[in-house]
Each structure stands twice: as structure tokens, then as C-alpha cells.
PDB file of C-alpha atoms in Angstrom:
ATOM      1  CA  UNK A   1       0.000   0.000   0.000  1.00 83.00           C
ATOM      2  CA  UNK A   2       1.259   3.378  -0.640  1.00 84.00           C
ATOM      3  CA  UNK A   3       1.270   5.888   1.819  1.00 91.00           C
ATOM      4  CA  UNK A   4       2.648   9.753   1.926  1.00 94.00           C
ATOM      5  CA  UNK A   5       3.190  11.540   5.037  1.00 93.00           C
ATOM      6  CA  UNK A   6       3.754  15.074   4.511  1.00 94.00           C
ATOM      7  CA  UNK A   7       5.181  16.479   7.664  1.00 96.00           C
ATOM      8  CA  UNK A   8       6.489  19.794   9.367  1.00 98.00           C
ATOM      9  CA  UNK A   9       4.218  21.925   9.361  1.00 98.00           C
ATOM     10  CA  UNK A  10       3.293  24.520  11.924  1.00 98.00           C
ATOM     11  CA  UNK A  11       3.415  28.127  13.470  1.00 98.00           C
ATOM     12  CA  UNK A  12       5.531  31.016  12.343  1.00 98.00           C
ATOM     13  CA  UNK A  13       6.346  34.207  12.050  1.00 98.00           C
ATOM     14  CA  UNK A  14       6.341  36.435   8.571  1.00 98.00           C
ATOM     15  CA  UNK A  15       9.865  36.194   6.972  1.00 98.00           C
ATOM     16  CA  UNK A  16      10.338  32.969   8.495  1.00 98.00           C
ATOM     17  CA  UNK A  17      11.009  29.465   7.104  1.00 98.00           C
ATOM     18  CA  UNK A  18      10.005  26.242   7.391  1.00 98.00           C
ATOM     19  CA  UNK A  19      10.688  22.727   5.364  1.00 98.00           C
ATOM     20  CA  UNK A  20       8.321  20.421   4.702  1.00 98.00           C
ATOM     21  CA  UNK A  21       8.902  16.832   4.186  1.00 98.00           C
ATOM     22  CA  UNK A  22       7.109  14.062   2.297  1.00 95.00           C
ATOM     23  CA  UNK A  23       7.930  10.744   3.258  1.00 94.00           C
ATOM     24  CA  UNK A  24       6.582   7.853   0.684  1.00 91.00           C
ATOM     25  CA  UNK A  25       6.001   4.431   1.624  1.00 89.00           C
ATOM     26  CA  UNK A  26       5.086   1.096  -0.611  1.00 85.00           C
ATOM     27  CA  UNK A  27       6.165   3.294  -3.772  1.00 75.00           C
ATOM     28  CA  UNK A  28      10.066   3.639  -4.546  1.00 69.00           C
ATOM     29  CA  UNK A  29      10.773   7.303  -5.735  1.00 61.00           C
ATOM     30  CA  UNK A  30      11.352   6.262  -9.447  1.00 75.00           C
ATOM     31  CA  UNK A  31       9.939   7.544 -12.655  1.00 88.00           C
ATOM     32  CA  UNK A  32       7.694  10.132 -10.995  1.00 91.00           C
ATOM     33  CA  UNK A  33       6.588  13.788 -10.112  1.00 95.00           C
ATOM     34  CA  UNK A  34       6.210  15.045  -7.189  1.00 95.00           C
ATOM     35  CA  UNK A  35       3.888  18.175  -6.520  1.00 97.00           C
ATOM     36  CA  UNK A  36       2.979  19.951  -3.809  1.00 98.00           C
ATOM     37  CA  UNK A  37      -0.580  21.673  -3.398  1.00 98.00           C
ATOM     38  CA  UNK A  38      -1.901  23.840  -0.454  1.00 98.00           C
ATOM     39  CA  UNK A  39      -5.788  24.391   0.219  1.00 97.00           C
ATOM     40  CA  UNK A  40      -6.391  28.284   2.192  1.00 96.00           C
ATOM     41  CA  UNK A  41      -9.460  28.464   4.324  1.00 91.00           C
ATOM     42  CA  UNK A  42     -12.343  29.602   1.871  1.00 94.00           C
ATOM     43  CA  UNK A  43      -9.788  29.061  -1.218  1.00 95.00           C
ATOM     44  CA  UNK A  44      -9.720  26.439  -3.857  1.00 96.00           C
ATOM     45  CA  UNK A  45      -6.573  23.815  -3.942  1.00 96.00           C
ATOM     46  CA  UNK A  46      -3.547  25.074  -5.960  1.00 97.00           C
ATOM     47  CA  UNK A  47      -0.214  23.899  -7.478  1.00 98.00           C
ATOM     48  CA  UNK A  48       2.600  25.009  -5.192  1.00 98.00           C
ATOM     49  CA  UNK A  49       5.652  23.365  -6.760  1.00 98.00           C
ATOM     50  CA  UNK A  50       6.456  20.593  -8.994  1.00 97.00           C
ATOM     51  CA  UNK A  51       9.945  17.894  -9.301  1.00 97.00           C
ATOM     52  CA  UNK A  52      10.260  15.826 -12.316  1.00 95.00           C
ATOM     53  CA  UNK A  53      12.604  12.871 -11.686  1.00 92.00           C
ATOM     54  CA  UNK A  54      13.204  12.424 -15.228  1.00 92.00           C
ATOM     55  CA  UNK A  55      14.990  15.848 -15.792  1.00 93.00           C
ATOM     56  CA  UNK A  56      14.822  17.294 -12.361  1.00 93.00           C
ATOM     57  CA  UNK A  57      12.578  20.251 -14.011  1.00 95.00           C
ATOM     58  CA  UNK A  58      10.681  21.727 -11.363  1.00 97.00           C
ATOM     59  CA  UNK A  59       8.096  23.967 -11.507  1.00 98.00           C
ATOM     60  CA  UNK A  60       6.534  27.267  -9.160  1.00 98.00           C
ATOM     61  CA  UNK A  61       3.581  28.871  -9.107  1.00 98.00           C
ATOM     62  CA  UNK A  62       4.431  32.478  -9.212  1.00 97.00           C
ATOM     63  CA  UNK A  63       3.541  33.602  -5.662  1.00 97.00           C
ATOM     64  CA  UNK A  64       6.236  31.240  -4.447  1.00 98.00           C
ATOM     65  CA  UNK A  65       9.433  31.735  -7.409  1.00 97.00           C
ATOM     66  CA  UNK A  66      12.052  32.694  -5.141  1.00 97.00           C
ATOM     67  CA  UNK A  67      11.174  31.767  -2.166  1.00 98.00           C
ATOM     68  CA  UNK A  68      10.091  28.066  -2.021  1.00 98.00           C
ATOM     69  CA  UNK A  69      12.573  25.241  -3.319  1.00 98.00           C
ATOM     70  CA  UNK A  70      11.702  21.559  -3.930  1.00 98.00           C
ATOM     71  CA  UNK A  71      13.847  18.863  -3.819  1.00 96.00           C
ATOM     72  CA  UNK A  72      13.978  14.525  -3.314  1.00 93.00           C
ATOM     73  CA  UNK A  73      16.395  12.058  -1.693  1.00 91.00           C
ATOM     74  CA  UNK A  74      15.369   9.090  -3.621  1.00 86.00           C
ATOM     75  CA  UNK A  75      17.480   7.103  -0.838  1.00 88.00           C
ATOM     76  CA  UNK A  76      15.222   7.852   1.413  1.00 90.00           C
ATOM     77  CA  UNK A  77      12.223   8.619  -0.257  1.00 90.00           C
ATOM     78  CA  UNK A  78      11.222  11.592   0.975  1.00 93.00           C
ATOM     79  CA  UNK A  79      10.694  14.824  -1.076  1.00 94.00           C
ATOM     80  CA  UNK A  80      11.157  18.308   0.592  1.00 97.00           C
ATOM     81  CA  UNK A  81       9.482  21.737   0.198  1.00 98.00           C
ATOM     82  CA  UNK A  82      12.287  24.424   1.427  1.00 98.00           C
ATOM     83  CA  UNK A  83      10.096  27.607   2.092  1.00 98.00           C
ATOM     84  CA  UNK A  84      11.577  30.859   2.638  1.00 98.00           C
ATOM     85  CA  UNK A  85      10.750  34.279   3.346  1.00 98.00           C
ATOM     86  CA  UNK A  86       6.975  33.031   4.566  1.00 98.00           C
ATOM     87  CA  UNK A  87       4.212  35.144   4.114  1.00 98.00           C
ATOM     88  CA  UNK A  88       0.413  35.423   5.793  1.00 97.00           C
ATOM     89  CA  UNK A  89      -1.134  34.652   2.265  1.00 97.00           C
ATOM     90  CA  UNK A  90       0.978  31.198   2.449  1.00 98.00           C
ATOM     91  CA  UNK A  91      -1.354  29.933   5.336  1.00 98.00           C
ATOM     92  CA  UNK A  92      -2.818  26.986   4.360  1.00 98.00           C
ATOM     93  CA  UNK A  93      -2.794  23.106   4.153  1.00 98.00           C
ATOM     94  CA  UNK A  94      -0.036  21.376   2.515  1.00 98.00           C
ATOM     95  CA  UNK A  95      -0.102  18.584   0.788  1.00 98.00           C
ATOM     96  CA  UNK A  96       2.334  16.208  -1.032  1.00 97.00           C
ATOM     97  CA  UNK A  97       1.358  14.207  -4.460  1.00 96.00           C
ATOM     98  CA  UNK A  98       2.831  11.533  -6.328  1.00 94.00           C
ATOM     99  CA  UNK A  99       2.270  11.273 -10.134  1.00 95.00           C
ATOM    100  CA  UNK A 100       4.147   7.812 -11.376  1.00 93.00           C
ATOM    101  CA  UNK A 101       5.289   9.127 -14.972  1.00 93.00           C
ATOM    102  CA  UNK A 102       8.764   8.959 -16.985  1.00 92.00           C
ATOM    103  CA  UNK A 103       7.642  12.236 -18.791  1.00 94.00           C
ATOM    104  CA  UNK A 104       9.113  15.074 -17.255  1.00 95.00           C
ATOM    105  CA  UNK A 105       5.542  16.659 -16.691  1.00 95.00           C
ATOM    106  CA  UNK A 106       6.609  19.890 -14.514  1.00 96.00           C
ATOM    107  CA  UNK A 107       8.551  21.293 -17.315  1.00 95.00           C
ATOM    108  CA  UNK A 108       5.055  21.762 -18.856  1.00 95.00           C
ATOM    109  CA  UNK A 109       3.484  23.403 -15.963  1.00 96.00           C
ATOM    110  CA  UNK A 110       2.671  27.411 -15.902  1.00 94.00           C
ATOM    111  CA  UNK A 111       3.711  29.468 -13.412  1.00 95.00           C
ATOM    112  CA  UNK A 112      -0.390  29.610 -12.420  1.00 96.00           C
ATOM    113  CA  UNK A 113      -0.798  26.642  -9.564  1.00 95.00           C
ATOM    114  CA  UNK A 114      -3.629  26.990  -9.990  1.00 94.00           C
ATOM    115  CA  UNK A 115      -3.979  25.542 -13.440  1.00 95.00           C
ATOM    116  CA  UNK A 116      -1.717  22.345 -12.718  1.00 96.00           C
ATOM    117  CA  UNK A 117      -3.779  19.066 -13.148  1.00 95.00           C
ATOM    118  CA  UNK A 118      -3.905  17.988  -9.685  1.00 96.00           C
ATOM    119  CA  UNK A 119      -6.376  15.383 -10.952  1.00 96.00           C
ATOM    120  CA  UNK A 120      -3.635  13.302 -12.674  1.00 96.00           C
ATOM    121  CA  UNK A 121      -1.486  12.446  -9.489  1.00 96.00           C
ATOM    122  CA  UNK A 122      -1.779   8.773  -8.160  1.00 94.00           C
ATOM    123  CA  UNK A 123      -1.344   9.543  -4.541  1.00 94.00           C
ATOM    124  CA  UNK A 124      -1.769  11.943  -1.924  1.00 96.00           C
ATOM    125  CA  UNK A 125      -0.587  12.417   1.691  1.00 93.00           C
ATOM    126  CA  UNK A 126      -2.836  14.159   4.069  1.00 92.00           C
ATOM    127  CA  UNK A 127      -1.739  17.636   4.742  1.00 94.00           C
ATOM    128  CA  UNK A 128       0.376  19.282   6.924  1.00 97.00           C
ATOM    129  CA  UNK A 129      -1.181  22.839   8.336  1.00 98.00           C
ATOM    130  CA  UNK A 130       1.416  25.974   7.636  1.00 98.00           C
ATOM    131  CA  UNK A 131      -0.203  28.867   9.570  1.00 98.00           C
ATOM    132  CA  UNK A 132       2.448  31.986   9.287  1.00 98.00           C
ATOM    133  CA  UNK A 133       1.644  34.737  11.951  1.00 97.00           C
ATOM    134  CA  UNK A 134       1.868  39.046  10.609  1.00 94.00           C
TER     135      UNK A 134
END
């Protein structure tokens, strides 16, 4: 059975960081893309950032281009979500989403989360709450 666990979450300040992890069970990080999503209170779900293990491409959605950085350790199977610089409008529910693909699919993404297919991942973790304080 495969299982995500996003983790790390939690309580900070504006300008602060935190880094999120994704640890995948029952599914060996090859051949996929990882993307991360976040849900605001009162907001619809949106594409956060994006890894392709085929090229490493990665993709942002524009609110978060210089601030967020994703990454994998396929050793240990866990992807990350480095965020940086937090803001109050980057409260919300994170999640972490496998799509099992050799086609580097996050080169192909827009800079609009909100228009990646979220719909076309094979697994989610439950999410990890991100509240960031003004």
C-alpha cells in the first residue's frame, strides 16, 4: 500500500522558514513527479511546486518563485518543500502528491498553480497545516 506523510508543518512568524517533508512508503521514488498543493481556508486547492525525476525540471507557481525550493532524496524517499521568506497569504494546508510518470511533466506546468492538473497524481498524503503569523 502506498502511503505519503507530509510532515512539518506549523506556526511562524512572517519572513520565516520552514521545510516540509514528504515521506513515501510502498512506492520507490522512481519515474515520478512530485507536486505539492496547499488548500487556504475559503480558497480552492492550488499547485505550489512541482519535481520531475526524469529531468529534475521543477516547476513554481508564481507567488512562491524565489522563495520556495523543492527537492527529493530518492534514498530515502522523501521529497522536501524548502520555504523561505513566509508570508500570511501562504497559510494553508499542505499537501504532497505523487504522479508515477517517466515524462518530465513539470517542465510543462505554468507558473499559475492553480492551473496544474492535480487530478492526474496517483497519490496523496494528508496535509500538513502551515499557519504563518503578521
Amino acid at each position: 500500500e502506498v502511503q505519503l506523510q507530509a510532515s512539518g508543518g506549523g506556526l511562524v512568524q512572517a519572513g520565516g522558514s520552514l521545510r516540509l517533508s514528504c515521506a513515501a512508503s510502498g512506492f520507490t521514488f522512481d519515474d515520478y513527479a512530485i507536486g505539492w498543493f496547499r488548500q487556504a481556508p475559503g480558497k480552492e486547492r492550488e499547485g505550489v511546486s512541482c519535481l520531475s525525476s526524469t529531468d529534475y525540471s521543477t516547476a513554481y507557481t508564481d507567488s512562491v518563485k524565489g522563495r520556495f525550493a523543492v527537492s527529493s532524496d530518492n534514498a530515502k524517499n522523501t521529497a522536501y518543500l524548502q520555504m523561505n521568506n513566509l508570508k500570511p497569504e501562504d497559510t494553508a494546508v499542505y499537501f504532497c502528491a505523487v504522479k508515477r510518470t517517466n515524462v518530465p511533466v513539470c517542465s510543462y506546468y505554468t507558473t499559475s498553480g492553480a492551473d496544474w492538473p492535480a487530478y492526474e497524481y496517483d497519490f496523496w498524503g494528508r496535509g500538513t497545516l502551515v499557519t504563518v503569523s503578521s
